[in-house]
Short mmCIF file of C-alpha atoms in Angstrom, two decimals:
data_model
loop_
_atom_site.label_atom_id
_atom_site.label_comp_id
_atom_site.label_asym_id
_atom_site.label_seq_id
_atom_site.Cartn_x
_atom_site.Cartn_y
_atom_site.Cartn_z
CA MET A 1 -79.71 11.56 -62.82
CA SER A 2 -78.53 7.88 -63.16
CA LEU A 3 -76.19 6.95 -65.94
CA ARG A 4 -78.62 4.28 -67.00
CA CYS A 5 -81.52 6.88 -67.06
CA LEU A 6 -79.57 9.28 -69.17
CA LEU A 7 -78.55 6.61 -71.81
CA PHE A 8 -82.36 5.90 -71.94
CA VAL A 9 -83.30 9.33 -72.72
CA ILE A 10 -80.81 9.40 -75.32
CA ALA A 11 -81.69 6.16 -76.90
CA VAL A 12 -85.30 7.18 -77.07
CA VAL A 13 -85.08 11.11 -78.36
CA GLY A 14 -81.63 10.95 -79.80
CA THR A 15 -78.45 12.41 -78.95
CA VAL A 16 -78.99 16.13 -78.16
CA THR A 17 -75.87 17.92 -79.29
CA PRO A 18 -75.16 21.34 -77.45
CA CYS A 19 -73.86 23.14 -80.46
CA ILE A 20 -77.21 22.55 -82.26
CA SER A 21 -79.74 22.68 -79.18
CA LYS A 22 -81.24 25.92 -78.39
CA TYR A 23 -81.81 25.05 -74.69
CA LEU A 24 -79.20 23.00 -72.97
CA PRO A 25 -79.78 20.81 -69.81
CA THR A 26 -78.86 23.51 -67.27
CA TRP A 27 -81.32 25.60 -65.23
CA GLU A 28 -79.61 28.67 -66.56
CA SER A 29 -80.45 27.74 -70.18
CA LEU A 30 -84.07 26.24 -69.50
CA ASP A 31 -84.92 29.30 -67.54
CA SER A 32 -83.88 31.51 -70.35
CA ARG A 33 -86.89 30.25 -72.51
CA PRO A 34 -89.62 32.71 -73.04
CA ASN A 35 -93.28 31.52 -72.09
CA PRO A 36 -95.48 30.78 -74.89
CA GLY A 37 -97.95 33.67 -75.22
CA TRP A 38 -101.21 31.80 -74.86
CA TYR A 39 -100.57 31.12 -70.94
CA ASP A 40 -100.55 34.77 -69.72
CA LYS A 41 -103.45 35.58 -71.81
CA ALA A 42 -105.57 32.85 -70.52
CA LYS A 43 -105.65 33.94 -66.85
CA PHE A 44 -108.10 31.25 -65.55
CA GLY A 45 -108.05 27.68 -66.10
CA ILE A 46 -109.75 24.30 -64.57
CA PHE A 47 -107.55 21.73 -62.78
CA MET A 48 -109.21 18.19 -62.31
CA HIS A 49 -108.00 15.74 -59.61
CA TRP A 50 -109.46 12.45 -60.80
CA GLY A 51 -108.06 9.16 -59.93
CA LEU A 52 -108.42 5.98 -57.87
CA TYR A 53 -108.82 7.94 -54.73
CA SER A 54 -112.19 9.01 -56.20
CA VAL A 55 -113.41 5.72 -55.22
CA PRO A 56 -113.30 5.97 -51.25
CA SER A 57 -113.64 10.01 -51.90
CA TYR A 58 -113.25 10.46 -48.06
CA GLY A 59 -111.11 12.79 -46.35
CA ASP A 60 -112.00 13.95 -42.47
CA GLY A 61 -109.96 17.04 -42.43
CA GLU A 62 -107.61 15.55 -44.92
CA ALA A 63 -107.23 15.74 -48.60
CA SER A 64 -109.13 12.48 -50.33
CA GLU A 65 -106.47 12.16 -52.92
CA TRP A 66 -104.02 11.23 -50.15
CA PHE A 67 -106.30 8.69 -48.70
CA TRP A 68 -103.81 5.66 -49.32
CA LYS A 69 -100.91 7.42 -47.69
CA TYR A 70 -102.88 8.48 -44.58
CA TRP A 71 -104.43 5.04 -44.45
CA HIS A 72 -101.15 3.29 -44.69
CA ASP A 73 -99.44 5.78 -42.10
CA GLY A 74 -102.52 4.78 -39.49
CA SER A 75 -104.57 7.81 -39.79
CA SER A 76 -107.31 7.08 -37.17
CA ALA A 77 -110.30 8.52 -39.40
CA ASN A 78 -109.07 6.44 -42.34
CA VAL A 79 -108.46 3.45 -40.54
CA ASN A 80 -111.97 3.54 -38.89
CA PHE A 81 -113.55 4.21 -42.31
CA MET A 82 -112.03 1.31 -43.53
CA LYS A 83 -113.03 -1.08 -40.71
CA LYS A 84 -116.53 0.33 -40.88
CA ASN A 85 -117.24 0.00 -44.62
CA PHE A 86 -114.78 -2.72 -46.18
CA PRO A 87 -114.05 -6.28 -45.23
CA PRO A 88 -110.85 -7.55 -43.45
CA GLY A 89 -107.82 -7.87 -45.87
CA PHE A 90 -109.33 -5.21 -48.18
CA THR A 91 -106.20 -3.33 -49.92
CA TYR A 92 -106.02 -0.16 -51.82
CA ALA A 93 -105.71 -2.20 -55.15
CA ASP A 94 -109.12 -3.46 -54.36
CA PHE A 95 -110.35 -0.22 -55.32
CA GLY A 96 -109.21 -0.69 -58.84
CA PRO A 97 -112.17 -2.67 -60.30
CA MET A 98 -114.46 -0.33 -58.45
CA PHE A 99 -113.27 2.79 -60.24
CA LYS A 100 -115.89 2.24 -63.11
CA ALA A 101 -116.50 5.70 -64.74
CA GLU A 102 -119.65 4.33 -65.93
CA PHE A 103 -121.45 7.72 -66.32
CA PHE A 104 -118.39 9.62 -67.86
CA ASP A 105 -118.89 11.42 -70.99
CA PRO A 106 -115.92 13.37 -72.04
CA ASP A 107 -118.03 15.80 -74.12
CA VAL A 108 -120.07 16.58 -71.00
CA PHE A 109 -116.85 17.49 -69.23
CA ALA A 110 -115.42 19.44 -72.21
CA ASN A 111 -118.71 21.50 -72.48
CA LEU A 112 -118.73 22.24 -68.77
CA ILE A 113 -115.03 23.22 -68.82
CA ALA A 114 -115.91 25.56 -71.78
CA LYS A 115 -118.91 26.99 -70.10
CA SER A 116 -116.76 27.73 -66.81
CA GLY A 117 -114.79 30.51 -68.82
CA ALA A 118 -111.58 28.62 -68.42
CA LYS A 119 -109.00 29.08 -71.29
CA TYR A 120 -106.96 26.14 -70.31
CA PHE A 121 -107.56 22.57 -68.52
CA VAL A 122 -105.33 20.39 -66.56
CA LEU A 123 -106.05 16.87 -65.66
CA THR A 124 -104.25 14.46 -63.32
CA SER A 125 -102.64 11.68 -65.65
CA LYS A 126 -101.15 10.08 -62.47
CA HIS A 127 -101.22 11.12 -58.88
CA HIS A 128 -98.84 9.89 -56.04
CA GLU A 129 -100.57 6.58 -55.78
CA GLY A 130 -99.09 5.55 -59.12
CA TRP A 131 -102.45 4.74 -60.87
CA THR A 132 -102.31 6.16 -64.56
CA MET A 133 -105.37 7.55 -66.51
CA TRP A 134 -104.07 5.91 -69.55
CA LYS A 135 -102.49 2.74 -70.54
CA SER A 136 -98.95 3.41 -69.58
CA ASN A 137 -96.89 0.50 -70.41
CA VAL A 138 -94.77 0.91 -67.25
CA SER A 139 -97.87 0.47 -64.91
CA TRP A 140 -99.26 -2.72 -65.98
CA ASN A 141 -102.74 -3.28 -64.67
CA TRP A 142 -102.30 -0.27 -62.55
CA ASN A 143 -104.23 2.02 -65.12
CA SER A 144 -107.44 2.90 -66.51
CA VAL A 145 -107.18 0.62 -69.50
CA ASP A 146 -106.13 -2.83 -68.03
CA ASN A 147 -108.30 -2.13 -64.80
CA GLY A 148 -111.24 0.08 -63.52
CA PRO A 149 -113.34 1.46 -66.32
CA HIS A 150 -111.08 0.14 -69.22
CA ARG A 151 -110.96 3.22 -70.66
CA ASP A 152 -108.20 5.74 -71.94
CA LEU A 153 -109.56 8.69 -69.95
CA VAL A 154 -106.63 10.96 -70.82
CA GLY A 155 -107.16 10.24 -74.33
CA GLU A 156 -110.74 10.70 -74.41
CA LEU A 157 -110.73 14.00 -72.41
CA ALA A 158 -107.63 15.31 -74.82
CA LYS A 159 -110.16 14.57 -77.84
CA SER A 160 -112.92 16.15 -76.62
CA ILE A 161 -111.29 19.31 -75.28
CA ARG A 162 -109.59 19.82 -78.52
CA THR A 163 -112.54 19.15 -80.85
CA LYS A 164 -115.33 20.62 -78.81
CA THR A 165 -113.74 23.77 -77.32
CA ASN A 166 -110.89 26.28 -77.72
CA VAL A 167 -109.52 25.42 -74.32
CA THR A 168 -105.86 24.59 -74.04
CA PHE A 169 -105.14 21.09 -73.03
CA GLY A 170 -102.43 20.20 -70.23
CA LEU A 171 -101.53 17.32 -67.96
CA TYR A 172 -100.56 16.98 -64.27
CA HIS A 173 -98.05 14.10 -63.60
CA SER A 174 -96.59 13.04 -60.26
CA LEU A 175 -92.96 12.14 -60.21
CA TYR A 176 -92.93 10.02 -57.27
CA GLU A 177 -95.06 7.15 -56.20
CA TRP A 178 -95.61 6.43 -52.61
CA PHE A 179 -95.09 2.65 -52.50
CA ASN A 180 -93.34 1.74 -55.65
CA PRO A 181 -90.75 -0.46 -54.72
CA LEU A 182 -88.21 1.02 -57.08
CA TYR A 183 -88.88 4.52 -55.77
CA LEU A 184 -88.75 3.12 -52.28
CA GLN A 185 -85.32 1.39 -53.12
CA ASP A 186 -83.95 4.58 -54.37
CA LYS A 187 -85.15 6.48 -51.56
CA ALA A 188 -83.26 4.08 -48.96
CA ASN A 189 -80.30 4.31 -51.15
CA ASP A 190 -80.58 8.17 -50.33
CA PHE A 191 -81.22 8.54 -54.23
CA ARG A 192 -77.83 7.64 -55.27
CA THR A 193 -78.79 5.85 -58.45
CA ASN A 194 -75.57 6.84 -60.31
CA ASP A 195 -74.14 3.50 -59.17
CA TYR A 196 -73.69 1.36 -62.14
CA PHE A 197 -74.85 -1.72 -60.08
CA VAL A 198 -78.41 -0.26 -59.63
CA LEU A 199 -80.07 -2.05 -62.22
CA PHE A 200 -83.52 -0.39 -62.11
CA ASP A 201 -84.77 2.92 -60.84
CA LEU A 202 -87.87 5.07 -60.91
CA CYS A 203 -86.44 7.67 -63.26
CA GLN A 204 -85.41 5.02 -65.84
CA ASP A 205 -88.20 2.42 -65.45
CA ILE A 206 -91.19 4.69 -64.69
CA MET A 207 -90.92 8.32 -64.75
CA THR A 208 -88.99 9.30 -67.99
CA PRO A 209 -90.85 6.56 -70.04
CA GLN A 210 -94.31 7.90 -68.90
CA LEU A 211 -93.62 11.60 -69.38
CA MET A 212 -92.41 10.82 -72.99
CA ASP A 213 -95.41 8.90 -73.63
CA LEU A 214 -97.67 11.52 -72.48
CA VAL A 215 -95.95 14.15 -74.47
CA ASN A 216 -95.82 12.00 -77.71
CA SER A 217 -99.34 10.51 -77.30
CA TYR A 218 -101.25 13.52 -76.10
CA LYS A 219 -99.22 16.68 -76.93
CA PRO A 220 -100.12 18.51 -73.64
CA GLU A 221 -99.19 22.16 -73.76
CA TYR A 222 -98.94 22.38 -70.10
CA ILE A 223 -97.00 19.93 -67.95
CA TRP A 224 -97.95 20.46 -64.29
CA SER A 225 -95.37 18.31 -62.33
CA ASP A 226 -95.76 17.35 -58.80
CA GLY A 227 -94.26 14.78 -56.19
CA GLU A 228 -90.85 16.36 -56.47
CA TRP A 229 -89.99 17.35 -52.88
CA GLU A 230 -88.30 14.32 -51.54
CA ALA A 231 -85.21 14.51 -54.19
CA THR A 232 -83.50 17.05 -56.35
CA SER A 233 -83.88 17.67 -60.21
CA ASP A 234 -80.60 15.62 -60.67
CA TYR A 235 -82.25 12.54 -59.35
CA TRP A 236 -85.56 13.14 -61.33
CA GLY A 237 -83.40 13.87 -64.74
CA SER A 238 -85.58 17.03 -64.85
CA LYS A 239 -83.13 19.03 -66.86
CA GLU A 240 -82.47 16.43 -69.55
CA PHE A 241 -86.13 15.89 -69.98
CA LEU A 242 -86.85 19.57 -70.23
CA ALA A 243 -84.24 20.19 -72.86
CA TRP A 244 -85.86 17.29 -74.86
CA LEU A 245 -89.07 19.10 -74.21
CA PHE A 246 -87.99 22.44 -75.18
CA ASN A 247 -85.85 21.37 -78.39
CA GLU A 248 -87.27 18.42 -79.77
CA SER A 249 -90.66 17.32 -78.73
CA PRO A 250 -94.02 17.71 -80.84
CA VAL A 251 -94.93 20.57 -78.44
CA LYS A 252 -91.55 22.47 -78.15
CA ASP A 253 -92.95 25.71 -79.35
CA THR A 254 -96.09 25.95 -77.32
CA VAL A 255 -95.55 23.91 -74.25
CA LEU A 256 -94.87 25.51 -70.72
CA VAL A 257 -94.03 23.74 -67.24
CA ASN A 258 -94.51 24.67 -63.71
CA ASP A 259 -91.79 24.45 -61.12
CA GLY A 260 -92.25 20.96 -59.64
CA TRP A 261 -89.06 19.35 -60.93
CA GLY A 262 -86.99 18.75 -57.87
CA LYS A 263 -86.80 19.76 -54.07
CA ASN A 264 -84.54 22.48 -55.25
CA CYS A 265 -86.99 23.86 -57.88
CA LEU A 266 -89.97 25.49 -56.29
CA CYS A 267 -89.94 29.24 -56.75
CA LYS A 268 -86.97 28.96 -58.33
CA HIS A 269 -87.01 27.22 -61.87
CA GLY A 270 -89.69 26.75 -64.40
CA SER A 271 -91.94 28.42 -66.85
CA VAL A 272 -94.26 29.07 -64.12
CA TRP A 273 -93.95 29.22 -60.35
CA THR A 274 -96.59 27.31 -58.47
CA CYS A 275 -94.43 27.40 -55.39
CA SER A 276 -96.97 25.77 -52.95
CA SER A 277 -100.62 24.60 -52.98
CA ARG A 278 -102.97 27.76 -53.27
CA TYR A 279 -99.88 29.98 -53.58
CA TYR A 280 -100.83 33.69 -53.42
CA PRO A 281 -97.80 36.00 -52.74
CA GLY A 282 -100.16 38.93 -52.06
CA HIS A 283 -98.11 41.27 -54.33
CA LEU A 284 -96.71 41.63 -57.97
CA LEU A 285 -94.12 39.30 -58.94
CA LYS A 286 -91.68 39.75 -61.77
CA HIS A 287 -91.73 36.01 -62.83
CA LYS A 288 -95.04 34.30 -63.96
CA TRP A 289 -96.80 32.44 -61.12
CA GLU A 290 -99.99 30.50 -60.65
CA ASN A 291 -102.53 30.13 -57.91
CA ALA A 292 -103.66 26.33 -57.95
CA MET A 293 -106.39 26.14 -55.64
CA SER A 294 -109.52 24.09 -55.13
CA VAL A 295 -113.20 24.63 -54.94
CA ASP A 296 -113.16 22.21 -51.88
CA LYS A 297 -111.45 24.33 -49.32
CA GLY A 298 -109.76 20.96 -47.79
CA SER A 299 -109.28 18.51 -50.57
CA TRP A 300 -108.48 18.22 -54.40
CA GLY A 301 -110.09 14.98 -54.92
CA TYR A 302 -113.77 14.56 -54.54
CA ARG A 303 -114.95 13.97 -50.72
CA ARG A 304 -118.55 12.36 -50.38
CA ASN A 305 -118.32 13.55 -46.71
CA ALA A 306 -117.65 17.20 -47.43
CA GLY A 307 -120.40 19.70 -46.20
CA ILE A 308 -121.58 23.03 -47.67
CA ASN A 309 -119.29 25.03 -45.57
CA ASP A 310 -116.43 23.15 -46.97
CA TYR A 311 -116.59 24.81 -50.37
CA PHE A 312 -115.52 28.29 -51.34
CA THR A 313 -118.54 30.67 -52.59
CA ILE A 314 -118.69 32.27 -55.99
CA GLU A 315 -117.92 35.38 -54.07
CA GLU A 316 -114.80 34.02 -52.56
CA LEU A 317 -113.55 32.47 -55.90
CA ILE A 318 -114.16 35.62 -57.76
CA ALA A 319 -112.05 37.64 -55.13
CA LYS A 320 -109.26 35.19 -55.34
CA LEU A 321 -109.25 35.31 -59.15
CA MET A 322 -109.18 39.11 -59.32
CA ALA A 323 -106.48 39.25 -56.48
CA THR A 324 -104.46 36.69 -58.35
CA ILE A 325 -104.36 38.37 -61.68
CA SER A 326 -104.09 41.78 -60.16
CA CYS A 327 -100.81 40.66 -58.85
CA GLY A 328 -99.59 39.08 -62.19
CA GLY A 329 -100.67 35.42 -61.69
CA ASN A 330 -103.05 32.95 -63.23
CA MET A 331 -105.80 30.94 -61.32
CA LEU A 332 -106.25 27.05 -61.81
CA MET A 333 -109.44 26.34 -60.06
CA ASN A 334 -109.64 22.43 -59.16
CA VAL A 335 -112.68 20.47 -59.14
CA GLY A 336 -112.80 16.59 -58.34
CA PRO A 337 -115.04 14.23 -60.33
CA THR A 338 -116.57 11.04 -58.80
CA ALA A 339 -115.55 7.52 -59.34
CA ASP A 340 -118.54 6.93 -61.42
CA GLY A 341 -117.52 9.77 -63.99
CA ARG A 342 -119.70 12.84 -62.78
CA ILE A 343 -118.74 16.30 -61.68
CA ALA A 344 -120.79 17.01 -58.55
CA PRO A 345 -123.42 19.47 -58.64
CA ILE A 346 -121.88 21.72 -56.54
CA HIS A 347 -118.69 21.73 -58.38
CA GLN A 348 -120.68 22.28 -61.64
CA GLU A 349 -122.43 25.38 -60.07
CA ARG A 350 -119.46 27.06 -59.01
CA MET A 351 -117.82 26.28 -62.86
CA LEU A 352 -121.15 27.74 -64.38
CA GLN A 353 -121.30 30.76 -61.86
CA MET A 354 -117.56 31.66 -62.70
CA GLY A 355 -118.51 31.38 -66.60
CA LYS A 356 -121.50 33.52 -66.11
CA TRP A 357 -119.48 36.15 -64.41
CA LEU A 358 -116.84 35.96 -67.04
CA ALA A 359 -119.12 36.15 -69.86
CA VAL A 360 -119.85 39.78 -68.45
CA ASN A 361 -116.43 40.84 -67.14
CA GLY A 362 -113.92 38.80 -69.19
CA GLU A 363 -112.74 42.07 -70.76
CA ALA A 364 -110.93 42.94 -67.38
CA VAL A 365 -109.61 39.45 -67.16
CA TYR A 366 -108.41 37.90 -70.46
CA GLU A 367 -105.37 39.28 -72.03
CA THR A 368 -104.95 41.84 -69.19
CA LYS A 369 -101.67 43.15 -67.55
CA PRO A 370 -101.24 44.26 -64.04
CA TRP A 371 -101.79 47.90 -63.37
CA ARG A 372 -99.45 50.16 -61.50
CA SER A 373 -101.64 49.49 -58.37
CA GLN A 374 -103.04 46.38 -57.64
CA ASN A 375 -105.70 47.45 -55.19
CA ASP A 376 -107.18 50.63 -53.96
CA THR A 377 -105.77 52.73 -51.24
CA VAL A 378 -109.19 54.29 -50.02
CA ALA A 379 -111.80 51.88 -51.15
CA LYS A 380 -111.57 48.18 -49.73
CA ASN A 381 -111.87 45.10 -51.85
CA VAL A 382 -111.19 46.63 -55.23
CA TRP A 383 -108.60 45.08 -57.54
CA TYR A 384 -107.04 46.44 -60.70
CA THR A 385 -106.31 45.22 -63.97
CA SER A 386 -105.51 47.00 -67.27
CA THR A 387 -104.93 46.80 -71.11
CA ALA A 388 -103.21 49.20 -73.63
CA ASP A 389 -106.38 51.38 -73.94
CA ALA A 390 -107.99 51.27 -70.36
CA PHE A 391 -107.74 50.08 -66.80
CA TYR A 392 -110.52 48.34 -64.71
CA ALA A 393 -111.32 48.26 -61.10
CA CYS A 394 -113.25 45.05 -59.86
CA VAL A 395 -115.27 46.19 -56.95
CA LEU A 396 -116.21 43.08 -54.74
CA ASP A 397 -118.87 44.83 -52.55
CA TRP A 398 -121.47 47.12 -54.17
CA PRO A 399 -121.46 50.67 -52.88
CA SER A 400 -123.66 51.00 -49.76
CA ALA A 401 -123.75 54.92 -50.50
CA SER A 402 -124.81 56.76 -53.61
CA HIS A 403 -121.22 57.02 -54.74
CA LEU A 404 -117.96 55.20 -54.79
CA ILE A 405 -114.65 56.68 -54.00
CA LEU A 406 -111.45 55.20 -55.42
CA GLY A 407 -108.18 56.75 -54.41
CA GLU A 408 -105.83 55.47 -57.34
CA PRO A 409 -107.14 56.70 -60.54
CA ILE A 410 -105.77 59.91 -61.91
CA THR A 411 -108.47 61.59 -64.06
CA THR A 412 -108.36 63.96 -67.05
CA THR A 413 -111.18 66.24 -68.19
CA ASN A 414 -111.96 63.55 -71.10
CA THR A 415 -112.09 60.34 -68.64
CA GLN A 416 -115.11 58.27 -69.05
CA VAL A 417 -116.34 55.77 -66.50
CA THR A 418 -118.59 52.84 -67.49
CA MET A 419 -119.38 49.49 -65.80
CA LEU A 420 -118.96 46.34 -67.97
CA GLY A 421 -122.45 44.73 -68.85
CA TYR A 422 -124.22 48.28 -68.01
CA PRO A 423 -125.38 50.51 -70.81
CA THR A 424 -125.02 54.13 -69.29
CA PRO A 425 -121.81 55.82 -68.43
CA PHE A 426 -121.35 57.12 -65.00
CA ARG A 427 -121.05 60.71 -63.68
CA TRP A 428 -117.83 61.56 -61.48
CA THR A 429 -116.03 64.13 -59.93
CA ALA A 430 -112.38 64.11 -58.82
CA TYR A 431 -111.54 63.22 -55.48
CA SER A 432 -108.60 65.49 -54.78
CA SER A 433 -106.32 67.83 -56.84
CA LYS A 434 -103.73 64.78 -57.30
CA SER A 435 -105.70 61.58 -57.69
CA GLY A 436 -108.85 59.71 -56.82
CA ILE A 437 -112.40 59.77 -58.39
CA VAL A 438 -115.89 59.93 -56.80
CA ILE A 439 -118.22 57.78 -59.01
CA GLU A 440 -122.02 58.82 -58.66
CA ILE A 441 -124.09 55.45 -58.09
CA PRO A 442 -127.46 55.93 -59.21
CA ALA A 443 -130.34 53.67 -57.92
CA ILE A 444 -129.99 50.84 -60.04
CA PRO A 445 -132.63 47.94 -59.56
CA VAL A 446 -130.93 44.63 -58.61
CA ASP A 447 -132.34 42.92 -61.87
CA LYS A 448 -130.86 45.45 -64.03
CA LEU A 449 -127.15 45.06 -62.59
CA PRO A 450 -125.16 43.01 -65.03
CA THR A 451 -123.71 40.57 -62.42
CA THR A 452 -124.83 39.23 -59.07
CA TRP A 453 -121.43 38.98 -57.32
CA ALA A 454 -119.04 41.84 -58.26
CA TRP A 455 -118.90 44.57 -60.33
CA VAL A 456 -116.06 45.95 -62.82
CA PHE A 457 -115.64 49.80 -63.58
CA LYS A 458 -113.83 50.64 -66.72
CA PHE A 459 -111.82 53.83 -66.99
CA VAL A 460 -110.73 55.36 -70.54
CA ASN A 461 -108.52 58.36 -70.75
CA ALA A 462 -107.32 58.07 -67.10
CA SER A 463 -104.28 56.77 -65.63
#
């Protein structure tokens, strides 16, 4: 962190004296902070990548939110797309007035997010292109209030989410900006911005003011940081910012952060480890982690040229959710709105399908803990979760025979087996003298099944 950046932080938030600060600007101290309880209970959230990249909304095997970078670097698909569809001399900045969001209704978004069953929500306040979705005073005319829709999109969504739903509000923020001259200057200088003669740098003039503005103005309870990978947390001033966030900010008691605070931080520092896009370790971790993934298999932003096979099915999404929470993670499922302010029907469908499934099976998802086994040793595609009084087996494939054999449960004479959303308990026998259970599956008409895609068996008085 540059001296000038540190002085800026002190000037804005006041001197933080180590003897009275609970958390010091060191990773040892910051990582000792317990996570606020709401996050682990939530399990499932909705991510939303929305920005200027939603105007071209194009990606041929590439993520649409990286359109500008790929075009600038000479991607043949993006270069040809621009030649065919836009006049000579057209620049990325010319997309600004085209981002109109004319159909955007924050209450519609909030209602859909609530119906998805999500307990928290994260909006991209600024992606790597630098365009901000609120009136950032350090992003003049490159924001949604001075340009484009002339609306505070962050503020409108924050208000609707908080007044219309019980969903926790969070914000994504990119530290770096691809083509910001200040960042390019710092990068060319090998990020040695502690030189007194460096009059401006990205930390002092862009990143820190934006983050503090977001926290003070919108009070997000999750800050999902990104764009950290070219420089260390010392350059970004991350430790100093997080010490202020955890000690003095208006959300100091409820906020949590991910691990995107420097190239030295992923899977090492932060409240929640996100590690990489679509992170899934496949086993139980001691540290809280998150699988941030997108409904579109190849892009986070909306792609007009995506086909039906480019989207995960609801069966695949439920499988990812249950595998994730069985291994101790949360799943943050991303959708990408259009430039005119709509959520595309296929994204809406996946959100509503997930909400329909969670309305029946949420007992096995929300506020659960990992069980002693994450998946079954006999049956395939079965994932376990637990509460203090029961454990649950999510069966992704309906049994083809008249019984379901699970190898992990240890039964007692008082064991009761039910299926969430189904009224009648199931008969069962022990699978072996040590463990396992054979559940009798009666002929249940399809229209009598509680859900269409995956089924959760609940076990009481078993271990």
